[in-house]
Short mmCIF file of C-alpha atoms in Angstrom, two decimals:
data_model
loop_
_atom_site.label_atom_id
_atom_site.label_comp_id
_atom_site.label_asym_id
_atom_site.label_seq_id
_atom_site.Cartn_x
_atom_site.Cartn_y
_atom_site.Cartn_z
CA MET A 1 110.71 217.90 45.81
CA THR A 2 107.81 220.43 45.54
CA VAL A 3 106.35 221.22 42.07
CA GLN A 4 105.37 224.89 41.80
CA THR A 5 101.42 224.53 40.14
CA PRO A 6 101.23 226.58 37.29
CA HIS A 7 98.92 229.97 36.98
CA ARG A 8 95.13 229.69 36.01
CA ASP A 9 95.98 232.61 33.97
CA SER A 10 99.07 230.74 32.14
CA PRO A 11 97.66 227.52 30.07
CA ILE A 12 100.59 224.82 30.12
CA CYS A 13 100.92 223.10 27.14
CA LYS A 14 102.41 219.80 27.08
CA GLU A 15 103.05 216.72 24.74
CA VAL A 16 101.29 214.37 27.28
CA ILE A 17 98.90 214.75 30.04
CA ILE A 18 98.08 211.95 32.51
CA ALA A 19 94.87 211.95 34.84
CA GLY A 20 95.87 209.72 37.66
CA ALA A 21 99.20 208.92 39.82
CA GLY A 22 98.28 205.53 40.41
CA PHE A 23 100.27 202.27 39.19
CA GLY A 24 98.87 203.46 35.50
CA GLY A 25 99.70 206.66 35.58
CA LEU A 26 103.34 206.06 36.97
CA CYS A 27 103.92 203.24 34.46
CA MET A 28 103.00 205.62 31.72
CA ALA A 29 105.07 208.37 33.10
CA ILE A 30 107.80 205.87 33.31
CA GLN A 31 107.73 204.23 29.75
CA LEU A 32 107.80 207.70 28.45
CA LYS A 33 110.80 209.17 30.16
CA GLU A 34 112.41 205.46 28.85
CA GLN A 35 111.43 206.53 25.37
CA GLY A 36 113.01 210.17 25.82
CA LYS A 37 109.75 211.36 26.13
CA ASN A 38 109.72 213.78 29.19
CA ASN A 39 107.31 217.20 28.03
CA PHE A 40 104.41 215.44 30.23
CA PHE A 41 102.48 215.91 33.45
CA ILE A 42 100.51 213.53 35.50
CA LEU A 43 97.55 215.63 36.89
CA GLU A 44 96.95 213.80 40.69
CA LYS A 45 93.16 214.70 42.59
CA SER A 46 95.01 214.01 45.95
CA HIS A 47 98.00 214.88 47.92
CA ASP A 48 100.03 212.02 46.64
CA VAL A 49 101.01 209.17 44.18
CA GLY A 50 99.71 205.36 44.94
CA GLY A 51 95.64 205.39 44.02
CA THR A 52 94.50 202.91 45.43
CA TRP A 53 97.19 201.94 48.11
CA ARG A 54 97.19 205.39 49.19
CA ASP A 55 93.90 205.75 50.12
CA ASN A 56 93.54 202.13 51.57
CA SER A 57 94.55 201.93 54.52
CA TYR A 58 92.15 199.42 56.71
CA PRO A 59 93.40 197.01 59.05
CA GLY A 60 94.40 193.82 57.21
CA CYS A 61 94.29 195.72 53.98
CA ALA A 62 96.68 193.61 51.43
CA CYS A 63 96.57 192.75 47.55
CA ASP A 64 95.47 189.26 46.95
CA VAL A 65 98.11 188.77 43.66
CA GLN A 66 101.63 187.92 45.13
CA SER A 67 103.71 190.66 45.35
CA HIS A 68 106.64 189.51 42.79
CA MET A 69 103.85 189.92 40.22
CA TYR A 70 101.64 193.19 41.83
CA SER A 71 104.85 195.18 40.69
CA PHE A 72 106.12 196.52 37.49
CA SER A 73 108.27 193.66 35.66
CA PHE A 74 110.94 196.60 34.80
CA SER A 75 111.59 197.25 38.39
CA PRO A 76 111.05 194.59 40.52
CA ASN A 77 111.22 194.75 44.53
CA ASN A 78 113.62 191.69 46.04
CA HIS A 79 112.35 192.69 49.63
CA TRP A 80 108.88 191.80 49.83
CA SER A 81 108.45 190.86 53.51
CA LYS A 82 105.74 188.09 52.04
CA ARG A 83 104.10 186.45 49.29
CA TYR A 84 100.88 188.79 49.57
CA ALA A 85 102.04 192.47 50.21
CA PRO A 86 100.34 194.45 52.90
CA TRP A 87 98.90 197.82 51.81
CA HIS A 88 101.91 200.07 53.02
CA GLU A 89 104.21 198.18 51.50
CA ILE A 90 102.88 198.22 48.30
CA GLN A 91 102.82 201.82 48.86
CA GLN A 92 105.99 201.78 49.70
CA TYR A 93 107.14 200.81 46.74
CA LEU A 94 105.06 203.10 44.63
CA LEU A 95 107.16 205.89 46.55
CA GLU A 96 110.07 204.58 46.01
CA THR A 97 109.91 203.72 42.37
CA THR A 98 108.65 207.67 41.59
CA ALA A 99 111.69 208.42 43.09
CA LYS A 100 113.81 206.27 41.14
CA TYR A 101 112.87 207.27 38.13
CA ASP A 102 111.90 211.23 38.62
CA ILE A 103 108.37 211.12 38.28
CA ARG A 104 107.55 213.41 40.82
CA LYS A 105 108.93 216.47 38.92
CA HIS A 106 106.35 215.63 36.78
CA CYS A 107 103.30 215.40 39.29
CA GLN A 108 101.04 218.46 39.70
CA PHE A 109 98.96 217.39 43.06
CA HIS A 110 95.79 218.50 44.14
CA GLN A 111 94.53 218.99 40.06
CA GLU A 112 91.53 217.26 39.65
CA VAL A 113 90.61 216.57 35.61
CA VAL A 114 86.84 217.78 35.13
CA SER A 115 86.64 218.85 31.87
CA ALA A 116 88.56 217.27 28.33
CA VAL A 117 87.54 218.73 25.39
CA PHE A 118 89.21 218.05 21.81
CA ASN A 119 89.91 220.37 19.43
CA GLU A 120 90.41 219.05 16.28
CA ASN A 121 91.43 222.71 14.37
CA ILE A 122 94.58 222.12 16.43
CA GLY A 123 94.96 218.63 16.74
CA GLU A 124 94.91 219.10 20.88
CA TRP A 125 92.90 217.90 24.04
CA VAL A 126 92.23 221.08 26.33
CA ILE A 127 92.62 220.07 30.00
CA LYS A 128 90.56 221.77 32.81
CA THR A 129 91.01 220.80 36.14
CA HIS A 130 88.75 222.19 39.23
CA THR A 131 91.21 225.09 40.33
CA GLY A 132 90.31 226.64 36.77
CA ILE A 133 93.79 225.40 35.35
CA ILE A 134 94.16 224.95 31.30
CA TYR A 135 96.55 222.26 29.99
CA HIS A 136 96.75 221.50 26.34
CA CYS A 137 98.37 218.27 25.09
CA LYS A 138 98.26 216.43 22.14
CA HIS A 139 97.64 213.17 24.20
CA PHE A 140 95.60 212.75 26.81
CA ILE A 141 95.52 209.22 29.04
CA LEU A 142 93.06 208.70 31.38
CA ALA A 143 94.73 206.49 34.38
CA SER A 144 92.23 207.35 37.22
CA GLY A 145 91.45 203.94 37.51
CA PRO A 146 87.97 202.12 38.69
CA LEU A 147 88.62 201.83 42.54
CA HIS A 148 88.62 205.43 43.58
CA VAL A 149 84.79 206.45 44.45
CA PRO A 150 83.44 205.13 47.13
CA GLU A 151 80.41 203.39 46.79
CA ILE A 152 77.88 204.95 49.66
CA PRO A 153 74.63 203.09 50.23
CA ASN A 154 71.60 205.02 50.08
CA ILE A 155 69.93 203.30 53.61
CA LYS A 156 67.21 204.91 55.16
CA GLY A 157 68.12 206.98 58.16
CA LEU A 158 72.12 206.35 57.42
CA LYS A 159 72.52 210.20 57.39
CA ASN A 160 70.80 210.56 60.57
CA PHE A 161 72.70 208.23 62.75
CA GLN A 162 75.15 210.04 65.94
CA GLY A 163 77.40 207.32 65.77
CA LYS A 164 80.65 207.50 64.06
CA VAL A 165 80.49 206.44 60.42
CA PHE A 166 83.50 205.80 57.65
CA HIS A 167 83.78 203.48 54.66
CA SER A 168 86.89 201.55 54.33
CA ALA A 169 88.66 203.48 51.37
CA GLN A 170 88.61 206.17 54.16
CA TRP A 171 89.06 204.77 57.49
CA ASP A 172 89.37 207.08 60.70
CA HIS A 173 92.52 205.35 62.85
CA ASP A 174 92.01 208.19 65.48
CA TYR A 175 88.74 206.03 66.01
CA ASP A 176 89.37 203.19 68.79
CA LEU A 177 86.65 200.67 68.37
CA THR A 178 88.19 199.11 71.43
CA GLY A 179 85.13 198.01 73.12
CA LYS A 180 82.58 199.29 70.50
CA ASN A 181 79.10 197.48 68.90
CA VAL A 182 80.32 197.79 65.17
CA ALA A 183 78.16 196.97 62.29
CA SER A 184 79.95 196.55 58.65
CA ILE A 185 77.81 196.52 55.93
CA GLY A 186 78.78 194.70 53.14
CA THR A 187 80.98 191.37 52.85
CA GLY A 188 83.23 192.19 49.39
CA GLY A 189 86.88 192.35 49.17
CA SER A 190 87.82 195.09 51.81
CA ALA A 191 85.11 193.48 54.54
CA ILE A 192 86.81 190.02 54.37
CA GLN A 193 89.77 191.80 55.46
CA TYR A 194 89.44 194.10 57.92
CA CYS A 195 86.49 191.86 59.60
CA PRO A 196 88.93 189.49 60.94
CA GLU A 197 91.17 192.20 62.22
CA ILE A 198 88.79 194.70 64.13
CA ALA A 199 87.24 191.46 65.50
CA PRO A 200 89.00 190.71 68.41
CA LYS A 201 88.99 194.45 69.47
CA VAL A 202 85.35 195.06 69.76
CA ASN A 203 82.46 194.62 71.69
CA GLN A 204 79.83 193.18 69.45
CA LEU A 205 80.35 192.97 65.23
CA ASP A 206 77.56 192.51 63.24
CA VAL A 207 78.52 192.25 59.41
CA PHE A 208 75.37 192.56 57.54
CA GLN A 209 75.53 190.65 54.09
CA ARG A 210 73.51 190.76 51.05
CA THR A 211 74.85 188.22 49.26
CA PRO A 212 77.78 185.81 49.92
CA ALA A 213 80.99 185.58 48.18
CA TRP A 214 83.02 182.71 47.78
CA VAL A 215 86.00 182.78 49.57
CA LEU A 216 89.34 180.53 48.61
CA PRO A 217 92.23 180.11 51.49
CA ARG A 218 95.05 182.32 50.90
CA ASP A 219 98.63 180.40 50.22
CA ASP A 220 100.69 183.39 52.17
CA ARG A 221 103.66 182.99 54.22
CA LYS A 222 106.77 184.87 54.98
CA TYR A 223 109.67 185.52 52.64
CA TRP A 224 112.79 183.84 53.84
CA ARG A 225 116.03 185.94 54.34
CA VAL A 226 118.10 183.53 51.89
CA GLU A 227 114.92 183.85 49.56
CA LYS A 228 115.38 187.40 49.27
CA THR A 229 118.78 187.65 49.03
CA ALA A 230 119.01 185.57 45.89
CA PHE A 231 116.34 187.46 44.55
CA LYS A 232 118.74 190.72 44.80
CA HIS A 233 121.98 188.69 43.95
CA ILE A 234 120.34 186.61 41.39
CA PRO A 235 117.59 188.06 38.83
CA GLY A 236 117.16 184.47 36.70
CA TRP A 237 115.92 183.25 39.93
CA ARG A 238 113.28 186.18 40.77
CA LYS A 239 112.27 186.37 36.80
CA LEU A 240 111.77 182.37 37.31
CA HIS A 241 109.80 182.85 40.48
CA ARG A 242 107.65 185.67 38.73
CA TYR A 243 107.13 183.35 35.65
CA ARG A 244 105.87 180.65 37.95
CA LEU A 245 103.39 182.92 39.79
CA TYR A 246 102.09 184.29 36.45
CA TRP A 247 101.40 180.89 34.83
CA THR A 248 100.17 179.65 38.24
CA ASN A 249 97.35 182.28 38.26
CA GLU A 250 96.77 182.19 34.48
CA ALA A 251 95.96 178.36 34.89
CA ARG A 252 92.98 179.99 36.71
CA VAL A 253 90.75 181.02 34.22
CA TRP A 254 89.94 177.50 33.36
CA PRO A 255 87.44 177.71 35.31
CA ILE A 256 86.22 180.67 34.11
CA PHE A 257 85.98 179.66 30.71
CA ASN A 258 84.26 176.25 31.92
CA PRO A 259 81.53 176.65 34.08
CA SER A 260 81.00 173.05 34.58
CA LEU A 261 84.48 172.75 35.67
CA ALA A 262 83.67 175.63 38.15
CA LYS A 263 80.64 173.66 39.66
CA SER A 264 83.18 171.11 40.52
CA LEU A 265 85.50 173.33 42.02
CA SER A 266 82.14 174.76 44.18
CA MET A 267 82.10 171.63 45.70
CA LEU A 268 85.30 171.93 47.31
CA ALA A 269 84.46 175.68 48.43
CA LYS A 270 81.27 174.64 49.97
CA GLY A 271 83.11 171.35 52.12
CA LEU A 272 85.82 174.29 52.95
CA ILE A 273 83.06 176.55 54.60
CA ARG A 274 81.89 173.66 56.59
CA PHE A 275 85.10 172.52 57.82
CA GLN A 276 85.66 176.08 58.83
CA VAL A 277 82.65 177.36 60.40
CA LYS A 278 81.14 175.25 63.59
CA ASP A 279 77.49 176.70 63.06
CA LYS A 280 75.79 174.78 60.92
CA VAL A 281 73.13 177.74 60.10
CA THR A 282 75.62 180.10 60.01
CA ALA A 283 77.94 177.97 57.54
CA SER A 284 74.53 177.49 55.25
CA ARG A 285 73.88 181.42 55.27
CA LEU A 286 78.07 182.14 53.74
CA THR A 287 77.77 179.34 51.01
CA PRO A 288 76.70 181.43 47.89
CA ASN A 289 74.01 180.05 45.63
CA TYR A 290 75.72 180.42 42.15
CA THR A 291 78.54 179.30 40.31
CA ILE A 292 82.17 179.92 41.62
CA GLY A 293 83.97 182.66 40.03
CA CYS A 294 80.69 184.46 38.52
CA LYS A 295 81.29 187.33 40.93
CA ARG A 296 84.73 187.90 42.11
CA ILE A 297 86.54 185.39 44.06
CA LEU A 298 87.65 186.23 47.42
CA ILE A 299 91.04 184.97 49.11
CA SER A 300 91.33 185.09 52.89
CA ASN A 301 92.60 182.40 55.78
CA LYS A 302 90.98 184.22 58.71
CA TYR A 303 87.37 185.10 57.38
CA TYR A 304 85.26 182.21 57.42
CA PRO A 305 86.70 181.08 61.40
CA MET A 306 85.71 184.86 62.21
CA PHE A 307 82.38 183.19 62.75
CA ASN A 308 83.05 181.18 65.44
CA ARG A 309 83.83 183.67 67.86
CA LYS A 310 80.92 184.66 70.39
CA ASN A 311 81.01 188.54 69.33
CA VAL A 312 80.20 188.18 65.62
CA GLU A 313 77.10 187.75 64.42
CA LEU A 314 76.22 186.89 60.36
CA VAL A 315 73.38 189.07 59.82
CA THR A 316 71.79 188.58 56.50
CA GLU A 317 68.27 190.17 57.05
CA GLY A 318 68.11 193.36 55.09
CA ILE A 319 68.79 197.03 56.77
CA LYS A 320 65.11 198.52 57.51
CA GLU A 321 66.59 201.74 58.96
CA ILE A 322 69.13 203.05 60.49
CA LYS A 323 68.05 204.72 63.73
CA GLU A 324 70.49 207.62 65.78
CA ASN A 325 72.32 204.38 67.29
CA SER A 326 70.94 201.34 66.17
CA ILE A 327 69.93 199.32 62.86
CA ILE A 328 66.99 197.64 62.32
CA THR A 329 66.62 194.96 60.00
CA ALA A 330 63.61 193.26 57.87
CA ASP A 331 62.52 190.79 60.45
CA GLY A 332 61.71 193.85 63.17
CA LYS A 333 65.24 193.40 65.31
CA GLU A 334 66.81 196.20 66.60
CA ARG A 335 70.67 196.05 67.25
CA ALA A 336 72.22 198.84 69.49
CA VAL A 337 75.37 200.15 67.22
CA ASP A 338 78.23 202.71 68.00
CA CYS A 339 79.98 202.47 64.71
CA ILE A 340 79.00 201.47 60.86
CA ILE A 341 81.73 200.88 58.53
CA LEU A 342 81.12 200.70 55.17
CA GLY A 343 82.58 197.95 53.20
CA THR A 344 80.40 198.45 50.15
CA GLY A 345 83.15 198.72 47.32
CA PHE A 346 83.30 201.35 44.76
CA VAL A 347 81.49 202.58 41.89
CA VAL A 348 83.03 200.93 38.86
CA ASP A 349 80.99 201.71 36.19
CA PRO A 350 82.19 204.57 34.57
CA ARG A 351 78.97 206.05 33.02
CA ILE A 352 78.40 206.52 36.51
CA TYR A 353 81.64 208.08 38.54
CA MET A 354 82.25 209.67 35.07
CA ARG A 355 79.08 211.25 34.77
CA ASP A 356 80.41 214.83 36.31
CA PHE A 357 82.97 214.71 33.77
CA GLU A 358 82.99 216.38 30.34
CA LEU A 359 84.55 214.27 27.58
CA LYS A 360 83.94 215.60 23.94
CA GLY A 361 85.54 214.50 21.14
CA LEU A 362 85.50 215.01 17.07
CA GLU A 363 82.61 217.00 16.26
CA GLY A 364 81.81 217.89 20.30
CA ARG A 365 80.52 214.06 20.29
CA ASP A 366 80.30 213.57 23.78
CA LEU A 367 81.62 210.09 25.85
CA ARG A 368 78.63 210.57 28.33
CA THR A 369 75.88 210.37 25.28
CA ASP A 370 77.98 207.50 23.25
CA TRP A 371 78.26 205.69 26.65
CA LYS A 372 74.86 206.13 27.71
CA ASP A 373 73.84 202.38 26.54
CA CYS A 374 77.38 200.72 27.51
CA ALA A 375 80.89 201.53 28.26
CA GLU A 376 82.82 200.50 25.35
CA ALA A 377 86.39 200.59 23.67
CA TYR A 378 88.95 199.22 21.88
CA TYR A 379 91.31 196.70 23.85
CA GLY A 380 89.92 198.89 26.61
CA THR A 381 92.60 201.62 25.57
CA SER A 382 91.20 203.87 22.56
CA VAL A 383 87.79 204.77 21.93
CA ALA A 384 86.35 205.44 18.33
CA GLY A 385 85.72 209.38 18.06
CA TYR A 386 87.97 210.79 20.27
CA PRO A 387 91.56 210.88 18.72
CA ASN A 388 94.68 210.66 20.96
CA LEU A 389 92.69 209.62 23.89
CA TRP A 390 94.50 206.68 25.65
CA MET A 391 92.85 204.93 28.60
CA LEU A 392 94.38 202.42 31.18
CA ILE A 393 92.15 199.64 32.52
CA GLY A 394 88.94 200.84 30.42
CA PRO A 395 86.14 198.78 29.78
CA ASN A 396 86.79 195.02 29.15
CA SER A 397 90.53 195.31 30.31
CA GLY A 398 90.04 194.06 34.52
CA LEU A 399 91.01 190.96 35.29
CA GLY A 400 89.80 188.57 38.12
CA HIS A 401 92.67 186.01 38.36
CA ASN A 402 95.93 187.40 37.97
CA SER A 403 97.91 190.84 37.74
CA ILE A 404 96.11 194.10 36.41
CA ILE A 405 99.70 195.33 36.24
CA PHE A 406 100.46 192.88 33.43
CA MET A 407 97.12 194.70 31.64
CA ILE A 408 98.68 197.68 32.38
CA GLU A 409 102.31 197.26 30.66
CA ALA A 410 100.55 195.51 27.74
CA GLN A 411 98.40 198.51 27.38
CA VAL A 412 101.50 201.24 27.91
CA LYS A 413 103.63 199.74 25.14
CA TYR A 414 100.60 199.61 22.68
CA ILE A 415 100.29 203.43 23.35
CA LEU A 416 103.58 204.39 22.73
CA ASN A 417 103.48 202.11 19.69
CA CYS A 418 100.19 204.43 18.62
CA MET A 419 102.71 207.54 19.15
CA LYS A 420 105.53 206.42 17.25
CA ALA A 421 102.83 205.37 14.28
CA ILE A 422 101.31 209.05 14.24
CA GLU A 423 104.70 210.19 13.94
CA HIS A 424 106.13 207.95 11.55
CA ARG A 425 102.98 208.91 9.49
CA GLN A 426 103.49 212.71 10.10
CA SER A 427 100.13 212.60 11.15
CA ASP A 428 98.51 215.00 14.04
CA TYR A 429 96.11 212.39 15.81
CA MET A 430 94.38 208.98 15.60
CA THR A 431 91.10 207.46 16.10
CA VAL A 432 90.29 204.31 16.02
CA LYS A 433 87.53 203.44 13.35
CA GLU A 434 83.60 202.45 14.80
CA ASP A 435 83.30 199.31 12.93
CA ALA A 436 86.63 197.87 14.39
CA GLN A 437 85.05 198.84 17.64
CA LEU A 438 82.02 197.51 16.82
CA GLN A 439 83.38 194.25 15.77
CA PHE A 440 85.60 194.01 18.96
CA ASN A 441 83.14 194.20 21.15
CA THR A 442 80.98 192.56 19.45
CA HIS A 443 83.42 189.10 19.18
CA LEU A 444 83.83 190.15 23.29
CA GLN A 445 80.41 189.61 24.18
CA LYS A 446 79.73 186.78 22.28
CA LEU A 447 83.01 185.22 24.36
CA MET A 448 81.37 186.20 27.54
CA LYS A 449 78.39 183.96 27.26
CA GLN A 450 80.41 181.45 26.98
CA THR A 451 81.87 181.92 30.78
CA VAL A 452 81.24 181.38 34.27
CA TRP A 453 80.23 185.39 34.57
CA SER A 454 77.45 184.89 32.56
CA THR A 455 75.71 181.84 34.26
CA GLY A 456 72.81 183.63 36.15
CA CYS A 457 74.16 185.71 38.82
CA LYS A 458 74.64 189.85 39.01
CA SER A 459 78.16 191.30 40.21
CA TRP A 460 80.02 194.55 39.74
CA TYR A 461 81.28 193.28 36.44
CA GLN A 462 77.77 193.67 35.20
CA GLN A 463 75.82 196.73 33.73
CA GLU A 464 72.00 196.94 35.26
CA ASP A 465 71.13 195.01 31.64
CA GLY A 466 73.62 192.13 32.42
CA ARG A 467 76.88 193.31 29.60
CA ASN A 468 79.69 192.62 30.94
CA ILE A 469 81.85 195.88 31.00
CA ALA A 470 84.72 194.95 33.44
CA VAL A 471 86.57 191.96 32.54
CA TRP A 472 88.70 190.36 30.04
CA PRO A 473 86.90 187.12 28.33
CA LYS A 474 90.35 185.76 27.53
CA SER A 475 93.61 184.90 29.06
CA THR A 476 96.05 187.40 29.60
CA TRP A 477 98.82 186.46 27.07
CA LYS A 478 96.07 186.83 24.36
CA PHE A 479 96.04 190.10 25.45
CA TRP A 480 99.24 191.16 25.06
CA LEU A 481 99.82 189.06 21.92
CA GLU A 482 97.12 190.97 20.32
CA THR A 483 97.86 194.39 21.70
CA LEU A 484 101.65 193.91 20.29
CA ASN A 485 101.61 195.62 17.32
CA ILE A 486 99.26 197.56 15.93
CA LYS A 487 96.43 197.01 13.16
CA VAL A 488 96.71 200.00 11.43
CA SER A 489 93.37 199.36 9.41
CA ASP A 490 91.58 199.72 12.25
CA TYR A 491 92.48 203.31 12.66
CA VAL A 492 92.40 206.94 10.77
CA PHE A 493 94.70 208.90 10.61
CA THR A 494 94.55 212.52 10.47
CA GLN A 495 96.91 215.10 9.43
CA LEU A 496 96.29 219.08 10.33
CA GLY A 497 95.92 221.20 6.52
CA GLN A 498 94.48 218.48 4.54
CA SER A 499 93.25 218.75 1.14
CA GLN A 500 89.84 219.33 0.54
CA GLU A 501 89.31 215.99 -0.87
CA GLN A 502 90.76 214.30 2.30
CA ARG A 503 88.40 215.97 4.15
CA LYS A 504 85.44 214.76 1.86
CA ASP A 505 86.79 211.09 2.74
CA GLN A 506 87.15 211.86 6.12
CA HIS A 507 83.55 213.19 6.25
CA ARG A 508 82.43 209.76 4.57
CA ASN A 509 84.03 207.69 7.08
CA ARG A 510 82.34 209.74 9.99
CA VAL A 511 79.42 208.92 7.79
CA SER A 512 79.63 205.36 7.58
CA GLU A 513 80.52 205.38 11.49
CA THR A 514 77.65 206.92 12.41
CA LYS A 515 75.82 204.31 10.45
CA SER A 516 78.15 201.47 12.08
CA LYS A 517 77.11 203.28 15.23
CA MET A 518 73.61 202.77 14.87
CA LYS A 519 74.00 199.08 14.20
CA ARG A 520 75.87 198.80 17.04
CA ASN A 521 73.38 200.20 19.46
CA LYS A 522 70.63 198.02 17.69
CA GLU A 523 73.23 194.72 18.48
CA ASN A 524 73.62 196.07 22.34
CA THR A 525 70.00 196.18 22.73
CA GLU A 526 69.80 192.65 21.27
CA VAL A 527 72.08 191.23 23.65
CA ALA A 528 71.05 193.04 26.61
CA THR A 529 67.58 191.50 25.74
CA GLU A 530 69.56 188.22 25.90
CA LEU A 531 71.25 188.55 28.86
CA THR A 532 67.96 189.35 30.45
#
């Protein structure tokens, strides 16, 4: 179904505007419809739904969470081919789910949101896209996710390279790698998947590694036909399978919360490397010197054995310069290269990937200014000073051990409860109090000090000052439990047309919040100093 894009001279008014049509945006849209709320649009910058799974199609691309957990609880898929689904199955699942719930008619494609400004006089968000179209809405939901802006390294000479260059998230399937000399820069979650797939095809594969990652075996296998039949015809069996996967994954938090236990696990992982990699020098270079879990743990059965191939070399010397047809490393060695693949991940700090995005709340406050020192929110969902702004997978709501879909569903339910609370109180908008947000984040950062993430390594979980802004430092069931109901006392509800005295009370609250913000900035500085 083709949806007509509104004319730029005719602003569109909707109850809800959702930015992003990945898992988060689709979940929000579906649950809105289930609540009988159909007055919404999804604004998507690309040509179709899917987000990460639309964009990433590199060889070997698959999810590192089991298929039956990496899907909506309310829309199960009985025909996953294997335990860890490849990208095209996940994308197909999202397409089928979009059709099942008739979401496409609510989508506006090729509409990248560039500005969102809250007008407190009318209690609405004014949304502008790169095409110049204006939307008005009562609720604005940011569901863009943290994995949509490719990280392009600043390497001397990269722009002058005469061969082929592409990022793993922008894979060029028309370029034939057969017989080519290929350099893969980066050893993150994408690289450990595509490198083993292209190694048999290329003449030479040089894997440039800055920091080794802990890579554990993947317990993968195909689902038997009888299993898929049982999933389809015996819903209780499928649910039991999902519950088992959930609690198995949840058990992985113990090494995260107990660094001493993680160190013991590191010894087993080192033994795996020595067993799978024949060359002792290569095995040593592949072995991290930090506690397992401090950075993202990767899973693969093919990555370590790949280095036993004669045409694969692990390069740990830093890149000094890229010439027109070669790469020169810090030791002066020059390697002929036909193609460079950037497996360098994504820009995950919202202060960076949102720096050109205008987001203004009450009294003109700008999120880029408020987040200058650190990105923080209240349960990764609401931000003080920005009424009826809701985030999915905002600061400190990511995971390192279980399915992010679980977190998304919990957040969506919380947002719907907030919408109901506004209606119940006959208010126009609500905003989380500065004090509540401060106390919440102070508590989270204290918990971080007790986890493996604070054992000394640097990762994309952290800002430059060491503050962890990405992951949730508790069990996922605790997040679900804590967001099951709204703590009304942590919010301010506002009704347009208030009396002068009510407006004075709100002004006093804002003055109090400003003082709290100053206190928060001071504590953030102290936390950063301690982490450093």
